[in-house]
Coordinates of C-alpha atoms in Angstrom, one line a residue:
M1 CA -192.7 -20.0 47.1
D2 CA -191.6 -20.8 43.6
T3 CA -193.0 -23.6 41.5
A4 CA -190.8 -25.3 39.0
Y5 CA -192.0 -25.2 35.5
R6 CA -190.0 -27.4 33.2
P7 CA -190.1 -28.3 29.5
P8 CA -191.6 -31.6 28.6
S9 CA -189.2 -34.6 28.7
P10 CA -189.1 -37.0 25.8
A11 CA -191.5 -39.9 26.1
P12 CA -189.7 -43.3 26.8
A13 CA -189.5 -45.7 24.0
T14 CA -191.9 -48.6 24.2
S15 CA -191.1 -52.1 23.0
R16 CA -193.0 -53.4 20.1
V17 CA -193.0 -56.9 21.6
P18 CA -196.2 -57.5 23.6
V19 CA -195.8 -57.9 27.4
A20 CA -197.3 -61.4 27.3
L21 CA -194.5 -62.6 24.9
R22 CA -191.7 -60.8 26.9
A23 CA -192.8 -62.0 30.3
P24 CA -191.4 -65.5 30.1
F25 CA -187.9 -64.1 29.4
A26 CA -188.1 -61.1 31.7
G27 CA -185.7 -60.8 34.6
R28 CA -188.5 -60.3 37.0
T29 CA -190.0 -63.7 36.2
W30 CA -186.8 -65.5 36.8
R31 CA -186.0 -63.6 39.9
E32 CA -189.4 -64.5 41.3
F33 CA -189.0 -68.1 40.3
L34 CA -185.6 -68.1 42.0
Y35 CA -187.3 -66.7 45.1
L36 CA -189.7 -69.6 45.1
L37 CA -186.9 -72.1 44.7
L38 CA -184.9 -70.7 47.6
S39 CA -188.1 -70.4 49.8
L40 CA -188.1 -74.2 50.4
P41 CA -184.7 -74.5 52.0
V42 CA -185.0 -71.2 53.9
A43 CA -188.5 -72.1 55.2
C44 CA -187.2 -75.5 56.3
V45 CA -184.4 -73.9 58.3
M46 CA -186.7 -71.3 59.8
F47 CA -189.5 -73.8 60.7
S48 CA -187.1 -76.3 62.2
Y49 CA -185.4 -73.6 64.3
A50 CA -188.6 -72.1 65.5
V51 CA -190.3 -75.4 66.5
A52 CA -187.1 -76.8 68.1
M53 CA -186.2 -73.7 70.1
V54 CA -189.7 -72.8 71.2
S55 CA -190.3 -76.4 72.2
V56 CA -187.1 -76.4 74.3
G57 CA -188.0 -73.0 75.8
A58 CA -191.5 -74.1 76.6
G59 CA -190.3 -77.4 78.1
L60 CA -187.8 -75.5 80.4
L61 CA -190.4 -73.0 81.6
I62 CA -190.7 -75.1 84.8
T63 CA -187.2 -73.8 85.5
F64 CA -185.7 -70.4 85.3
L65 CA -183.8 -71.3 82.1
G66 CA -187.0 -71.5 80.0
I67 CA -187.6 -67.8 79.9
P68 CA -184.2 -66.7 78.5
V69 CA -184.2 -69.7 76.1
L70 CA -187.6 -68.6 74.8
A71 CA -186.4 -65.0 74.4
G72 CA -183.3 -66.2 72.6
A73 CA -185.5 -68.2 70.2
L74 CA -187.5 -65.1 69.4
I75 CA -184.3 -63.1 68.8
G76 CA -183.2 -65.8 66.4
C77 CA -186.5 -65.6 64.6
R78 CA -185.9 -61.8 64.2
G79 CA -182.5 -62.5 62.8
L80 CA -183.9 -64.9 60.2
G81 CA -186.6 -62.3 59.5
N82 CA -183.8 -59.9 58.5
L83 CA -182.6 -62.5 56.0
E84 CA -186.1 -62.8 54.5
R85 CA -186.4 -59.0 54.2
V86 CA -183.0 -58.9 52.3
R87 CA -184.1 -61.8 50.1
A88 CA -187.5 -60.1 49.3
R89 CA -185.7 -56.8 48.6
A90 CA -183.2 -58.5 46.2
L91 CA -185.6 -60.8 44.3
L92 CA -189.1 -59.3 44.7
D93 CA -188.2 -55.6 44.7
L94 CA -190.1 -55.4 48.0
D95 CA -188.6 -52.9 50.3
V96 CA -189.9 -53.6 53.8
E97 CA -188.7 -51.3 56.6
H98 CA -187.1 -52.8 59.6
P99 CA -189.5 -53.1 62.5
E100 CA -189.0 -51.3 65.7
P101 CA -186.0 -52.7 67.8
V102 CA -186.2 -54.1 71.2
R103 CA -186.2 -51.3 73.8
P104 CA -185.7 -52.5 77.4
A105 CA -187.1 -50.2 80.0
K106 CA -183.8 -50.2 81.9
P107 CA -180.4 -51.8 81.6
G108 CA -180.0 -55.4 82.6
M109 CA -180.5 -58.9 81.3
M110 CA -183.9 -59.5 82.7
S111 CA -185.2 -56.2 81.4
W112 CA -184.0 -57.1 77.9
V113 CA -185.6 -60.6 78.2
C114 CA -188.9 -59.0 79.3
A115 CA -188.8 -56.5 76.4
V116 CA -188.2 -59.3 73.9
L117 CA -191.1 -61.4 75.2
K118 CA -193.5 -58.4 75.3
S119 CA -192.6 -57.3 71.8
G120 CA -195.2 -58.0 69.2
V121 CA -192.6 -57.9 66.5
S122 CA -190.8 -60.9 68.0
W123 CA -194.0 -63.0 68.0
R124 CA -194.9 -62.0 64.5
H125 CA -191.5 -63.2 63.3
L126 CA -192.1 -66.5 65.1
L127 CA -195.6 -66.7 63.4
Y128 CA -194.0 -66.1 60.0
S129 CA -191.4 -68.9 60.6
I130 CA -194.3 -71.4 61.2
L131 CA -196.8 -70.2 58.6
H132 CA -194.3 -69.7 55.8
F133 CA -193.2 -73.4 55.8
P134 CA -196.4 -75.0 54.4
W135 CA -196.9 -72.3 51.9
A136 CA -193.2 -72.5 50.7
V137 CA -193.6 -76.3 50.2
F138 CA -196.7 -75.8 48.1
A139 CA -195.3 -72.9 46.1
F140 CA -192.1 -74.7 45.4
V141 CA -193.7 -77.9 44.2
F142 CA -196.3 -76.1 42.1
A143 CA -193.9 -73.6 40.5
V144 CA -191.2 -76.2 39.7
T145 CA -193.7 -78.7 38.3
F146 CA -195.6 -76.2 36.2
W147 CA -192.5 -74.4 34.9
S148 CA -190.7 -77.6 34.1
V149 CA -193.7 -79.2 32.3
A150 CA -194.3 -75.9 30.3
W151 CA -190.8 -75.6 29.0
S152 CA -190.5 -79.4 28.4
L153 CA -193.6 -79.4 26.2
L154 CA -192.5 -76.3 24.4
L155 CA -189.1 -77.8 23.5
Y156 CA -190.5 -81.3 23.0
P157 CA -189.5 -81.5 19.3
L158 CA -185.9 -81.0 20.3
W159 CA -185.8 -83.9 22.8
Q160 CA -188.4 -86.3 21.4
W161 CA -185.7 -88.5 20.1
T162 CA -184.7 -89.6 23.6
F163 CA -187.9 -91.7 23.8
P164 CA -187.0 -94.3 21.2
A165 CA -183.3 -94.1 22.0
Y166 CA -183.6 -94.7 25.7
L167 CA -187.2 -95.5 26.8
D168 CA -188.2 -97.9 24.0
Q169 CA -191.3 -96.0 23.0
P170 CA -191.9 -93.6 20.2
G171 CA -192.8 -90.5 22.2
I172 CA -195.0 -89.2 25.0
Q173 CA -197.9 -91.6 25.6
L174 CA -201.4 -90.2 25.7
W175 CA -203.2 -93.5 26.1
G176 CA -202.2 -97.1 26.4
N177 CA -203.8 -100.5 27.1
G178 CA -200.7 -102.0 28.8
R179 CA -200.1 -104.5 25.9
G180 CA -198.0 -102.1 23.8
D181 CA -200.9 -100.4 22.0
G182 CA -201.5 -96.7 22.6
I183 CA -201.4 -93.2 21.3
Y184 CA -198.1 -91.4 21.2
L185 CA -197.0 -87.9 20.3
D186 CA -194.3 -89.0 17.8
S187 CA -195.6 -87.5 14.5
P188 CA -195.0 -83.9 13.4
P189 CA -198.6 -82.9 14.1
G190 CA -198.4 -84.5 17.6
M191 CA -195.2 -82.8 18.4
A192 CA -196.7 -79.5 17.2
I193 CA -199.7 -80.0 19.5
A194 CA -197.4 -80.7 22.4
S195 CA -195.3 -77.7 21.6
G196 CA -198.3 -75.4 21.2
L197 CA -199.7 -76.6 24.6
G198 CA -196.2 -75.9 26.1
L199 CA -196.3 -72.4 24.6
L200 CA -199.6 -71.6 26.3
L201 CA -198.2 -72.9 29.6
V202 CA -195.0 -70.9 29.2
L203 CA -197.0 -67.7 28.5
A204 CA -199.2 -68.3 31.5
G205 CA -196.3 -69.3 33.8
P206 CA -195.0 -65.7 34.7
W207 CA -198.5 -64.7 35.9
L208 CA -198.9 -67.8 38.0
I209 CA -195.4 -67.2 39.5
R210 CA -196.3 -63.6 40.1
G211 CA -199.5 -64.7 41.9
L212 CA -197.5 -67.1 44.1
T213 CA -195.0 -64.5 45.1
H214 CA -197.8 -62.1 45.8
V215 CA -198.7 -64.3 48.8
D216 CA -195.1 -64.1 49.9
R217 CA -195.2 -60.3 49.6
V218 CA -198.2 -60.2 51.9
L219 CA -196.6 -62.5 54.4
V220 CA -193.3 -60.5 54.5
H221 CA -194.9 -57.1 54.6
G222 CA -197.6 -58.1 57.1
L223 CA -195.5 -60.2 59.6
L224 CA -191.9 -59.0 59.1
G225 CA -192.4 -55.3 58.7
P226 CA -193.2 -52.6 61.3
S227 CA -196.7 -52.7 62.8
L228 CA -199.4 -50.2 61.7
L229 CA -199.2 -48.5 65.0
A230 CA -195.4 -48.1 64.8
T231 CA -195.7 -46.8 61.3
R232 CA -198.3 -44.3 62.3
V233 CA -196.2 -43.1 65.2
S234 CA -193.3 -42.6 62.9
E235 CA -195.4 -40.7 60.4
L236 CA -196.7 -38.5 63.2
E237 CA -193.2 -37.8 64.4
T238 CA -192.2 -36.8 60.9
D239 CA -195.3 -34.6 60.5
R240 CA -194.6 -33.0 63.8
G241 CA -191.1 -32.1 62.7
V242 CA -192.5 -30.6 59.5
V243 CA -195.0 -28.5 61.5
V244 CA -192.3 -27.3 63.9
D245 CA -190.0 -26.4 61.0
A246 CA -192.8 -24.6 59.2
A247 CA -193.8 -22.7 62.4
A248 CA -190.1 -21.7 63.0
A249 CA -189.8 -20.5 59.4
D250 CA -193.0 -18.4 59.8
L251 CA -191.7 -16.9 63.0
R252 CA -188.5 -16.0 61.3
R253 CA -190.4 -14.4 58.4
I254 CA -192.6 -12.4 60.7
E255 CA -189.6 -11.2 62.8
R256 CA -187.7 -10.2 59.6
D257 CA -190.8 -8.4 58.2
L258 CA -191.2 -6.5 61.5
H259 CA -187.6 -5.6 61.8
D260 CA -187.0 -4.6 58.2
G261 CA -190.4 -3.0 57.6
A262 CA -192.8 -1.6 60.2
Q263 CA -190.2 -1.5 63.0
A264 CA -187.6 0.5 60.9
R265 CA -190.4 2.8 59.7
L266 CA -191.6 3.4 63.2
V267 CA -188.1 4.2 64.5
S268 CA -187.6 6.7 61.6
L269 CA -191.1 8.1 62.5
A270 CA -190.0 8.6 66.1
M271 CA -186.9 10.4 65.1
D272 CA -188.8 12.7 62.7
L273 CA -191.3 13.6 65.4
G274 CA -188.5 14.3 67.8
L275 CA -187.0 16.7 65.3
A276 CA -190.4 18.3 64.6
K277 CA -190.8 18.8 68.4
E278 CA -187.4 20.7 68.6
K279 CA -188.3 22.9 65.6
L280 CA -191.9 23.6 66.7
A281 CA -191.0 26.8 68.6
Q282 CA -188.3 28.1 66.2
D283 CA -189.7 27.1 62.8
P284 CA -193.4 26.1 63.0
E285 CA -193.8 25.8 59.2
A286 CA -190.9 23.3 59.0
A287 CA -192.3 21.4 62.0
A288 CA -195.7 21.2 60.4
K289 CA -194.2 19.9 57.2
M290 CA -192.3 17.2 59.2
V291 CA -195.5 16.3 61.1
D292 CA -197.3 15.9 57.8
E293 CA -194.6 13.6 56.4
A294 CA -194.7 11.6 59.7
H295 CA -198.5 11.3 59.2
G296 CA -197.8 9.7 55.8
E297 CA -195.3 7.4 57.4
V298 CA -197.8 6.3 60.0
K299 CA -200.3 5.3 57.3
I300 CA -197.6 3.3 55.4
A301 CA -196.6 1.6 58.7
L302 CA -200.2 0.8 59.5
Q303 CA -200.7 -0.7 56.0
E304 CA -197.5 -2.9 56.5
L305 CA -198.8 -4.1 59.8
R306 CA -202.2 -4.9 58.2
D307 CA -200.4 -6.9 55.5
L308 CA -198.3 -8.7 58.1
A309 CA -201.4 -9.5 60.2
R310 CA -203.1 -10.8 57.0
G311 CA -200.1 -13.0 56.4
I312 CA -200.4 -14.5 59.9
H313 CA -204.2 -14.9 59.9
P314 CA -206.5 -12.6 58.0
A315 CA -209.3 -11.1 60.0
I316 CA -211.8 -11.6 57.2
L317 CA -211.2 -15.4 57.4
T318 CA -211.9 -15.4 61.1
D319 CA -215.0 -13.3 60.8
R320 CA -216.6 -14.5 57.6
G321 CA -215.0 -17.8 56.6
L322 CA -213.4 -19.2 53.5
G323 CA -215.8 -17.8 50.8
P324 CA -215.3 -14.0 51.5
A325 CA -211.6 -14.6 52.4
L326 CA -210.8 -16.3 49.1
S327 CA -212.7 -13.7 47.2
A328 CA -210.7 -11.0 48.8
L329 CA -207.5 -13.0 48.1
S330 CA -208.3 -13.5 44.4
A331 CA -208.9 -9.8 44.0
R332 CA -205.2 -9.2 44.6
C333 CA -204.1 -11.8 42.0
T334 CA -202.6 -10.4 38.8
V335 CA -205.0 -12.6 36.6
P336 CA -208.8 -12.8 36.8
V337 CA -209.8 -15.5 39.3
K338 CA -213.2 -17.1 39.6
V339 CA -214.0 -18.3 43.1
S340 CA -216.6 -21.0 44.0
V341 CA -217.1 -22.1 47.6
D342 CA -219.8 -24.7 48.3
L343 CA -219.7 -25.4 52.1
D344 CA -222.8 -25.7 54.3
H345 CA -220.8 -24.8 57.4
R346 CA -217.2 -24.1 58.3
P347 CA -214.4 -26.7 59.0
A348 CA -212.0 -26.5 61.9
A349 CA -210.2 -23.1 62.2
A350 CA -206.8 -24.7 61.7
I351 CA -207.9 -26.5 58.5
E352 CA -209.6 -23.4 57.3
G353 CA -206.4 -21.5 57.7
I354 CA -204.3 -24.1 55.9
A355 CA -206.8 -24.1 53.0
Y356 CA -206.6 -20.3 52.8
F357 CA -202.8 -20.2 52.7
T358 CA -202.6 -23.1 50.3
V359 CA -204.8 -21.1 47.8
S360 CA -202.7 -18.0 48.6
E361 CA -199.4 -19.7 47.6
L362 CA -201.0 -21.4 44.6
L363 CA -202.3 -18.1 43.3
Q364 CA -198.9 -16.5 43.8
N365 CA -197.5 -19.2 41.6
V366 CA -200.1 -18.4 39.0
S367 CA -199.2 -14.8 39.1
K368 CA -195.4 -15.4 38.9
H369 CA -194.9 -18.4 36.7
A370 CA -198.0 -19.7 34.9
R371 CA -198.4 -17.0 32.2
A372 CA -202.1 -17.7 32.5
A373 CA -205.0 -15.6 31.2
G374 CA -207.3 -16.8 33.9
A375 CA -207.7 -19.0 37.0
S376 CA -210.3 -20.5 39.2
V377 CA -210.7 -21.7 42.8
D378 CA -213.2 -24.3 43.8
V379 CA -213.8 -25.4 47.4
W380 CA -216.3 -28.2 48.4
R381 CA -216.8 -30.9 50.9
V382 CA -216.7 -34.7 50.2
A383 CA -217.7 -36.8 53.3
D384 CA -215.2 -35.8 56.0
R385 CA -212.7 -34.2 53.6
L386 CA -212.3 -30.6 52.4
M387 CA -211.4 -30.4 48.7
V388 CA -209.7 -27.3 47.2
L389 CA -209.0 -27.1 43.4
V390 CA -206.9 -24.3 41.9
S391 CA -206.8 -24.3 38.1
D392 CA -205.2 -22.1 35.5
D393 CA -204.9 -22.0 31.7
G394 CA -201.2 -21.3 31.8
Q395 CA -198.1 -23.1 30.4
G396 CA -198.2 -26.0 32.7
G397 CA -195.2 -28.0 33.8
A398 CA -195.7 -27.6 37.6
S399 CA -194.0 -30.3 39.6
T400 CA -193.7 -31.6 43.2
E401 CA -190.2 -32.8 42.7
T402 CA -187.7 -32.2 45.6
G403 CA -186.6 -28.6 45.8
S404 CA -189.7 -27.1 44.2
G405 CA -192.1 -24.9 46.1
L406 CA -195.0 -27.3 45.6
A407 CA -192.9 -30.0 47.3
G408 CA -192.8 -27.9 50.5
L409 CA -196.5 -27.2 50.3
A410 CA -197.2 -31.0 49.9
E411 CA -195.1 -31.7 53.0
R412 CA -197.1 -29.1 55.0
L413 CA -200.3 -30.6 53.9
S414 CA -199.2 -34.2 54.7
A415 CA -198.4 -33.0 58.3
V416 CA -202.2 -32.7 58.8
D417 CA -203.1 -35.9 56.9
G418 CA -203.6 -33.8 53.8
L419 CA -202.7 -34.6 50.2
L420 CA -201.6 -32.4 47.2
V421 CA -202.3 -33.7 43.7
V422 CA -200.7 -31.9 40.8
D423 CA -202.0 -32.4 37.2
S424 CA -199.9 -30.1 35.0
P425 CA -198.9 -31.4 31.6
P426 CA -196.5 -29.3 29.6
G427 CA -198.5 -26.7 27.7
G428 CA -201.2 -26.7 30.4
P429 CA -203.7 -26.4 31.8
T430 CA -202.7 -26.9 35.5
N431 CA -205.1 -28.4 38.1
I432 CA -203.8 -28.6 41.6
T433 CA -206.0 -30.3 44.2
A434 CA -205.6 -30.1 48.0
D435 CA -207.3 -32.8 50.0
L436 CA -207.6 -31.9 53.7
P437 CA -209.4 -33.5 56.6
W438 CA -212.6 -31.6 57.7
R439 CA -212.2 -31.8 61.5
A440 CA -215.2 -29.7 62.3

């Protein structure tokens, strides 16, 4: 496995304008504000549809028509939910996966109706249509009022003239007794105070809008996305595919090593022994020489078989555990490696094997690419997790980008609920942490 080491990329240029001053004019702020504006009409349509159709379906339950009408209402809610996911993706940058579709147990109208009514996704879409309406009304009123007042006060000096021209008063009234006496913001200091207050409100507006849309994000993600169980099932299916592919690749590697290595050597050995047997009576010295060469071939074949067996599952790991196995592994590395294993007892055999081969591949990367003078391997336990840290003082630049060796290693770890964290700045050092479940 090869790890990609790349030169450092130039750091992105940062704006000199503070984020607080840029936020009122940022595209994100106005997209989120547009989302809140559109939420009111969309929520009105969804709420009206949900209440009307569910009421009709519930009223018709005394007849056979109520069940298909109720199922049709739920399908309509799912269709409106698709619209909400598209709107959230476009305006909130919230990419929510489509939930699992309706899967009837067998063909037929009634089977489809039963599948719709039993689907938790359908009822969560109905719940969203009802719960989103009051929140959309509140968010719309609050956002429009706050944002309008903020910008109006900020720009007050530009439109203050409309008060004496059209409203027969000098400016915004702060206090009045009803008889024409009062305090008005018509002087330059008063207009400056109003504009300053508007500036504070404008600067605070983006964060308030962001807080309002955060509630919408929670509603869309929680009610319109796939369930936790469905997501977990999808992850397990993906992980199972990764495990199957990795096992198939290992089998192909073992078959190739056997065919090209030990098997070819044993075939040659059998032929040499056959020739030695034929020459035994006629030329004993030549036969003895051939037997001696065959003896050397046997030793080489045995060593290849030991190396192959070690690549499948080393005996020292099975017999003595991670500590001695990693010490023996580090001894074959081309750079000095310090090993520290702090475990009071052994994890599950499968996890132990994954940890061993993870360290093996990482040390191979150190030998081939890191240009390091030394490395270290630390293994310890935290609660129900097995932690493995491989560090080196090499050139750095390791990456888990697609196509690199570390990307494949990260996929294999994720197949067992593991995690690979790479910290490798250009110039080094490199620290790669593997987080594995304990599963004793």
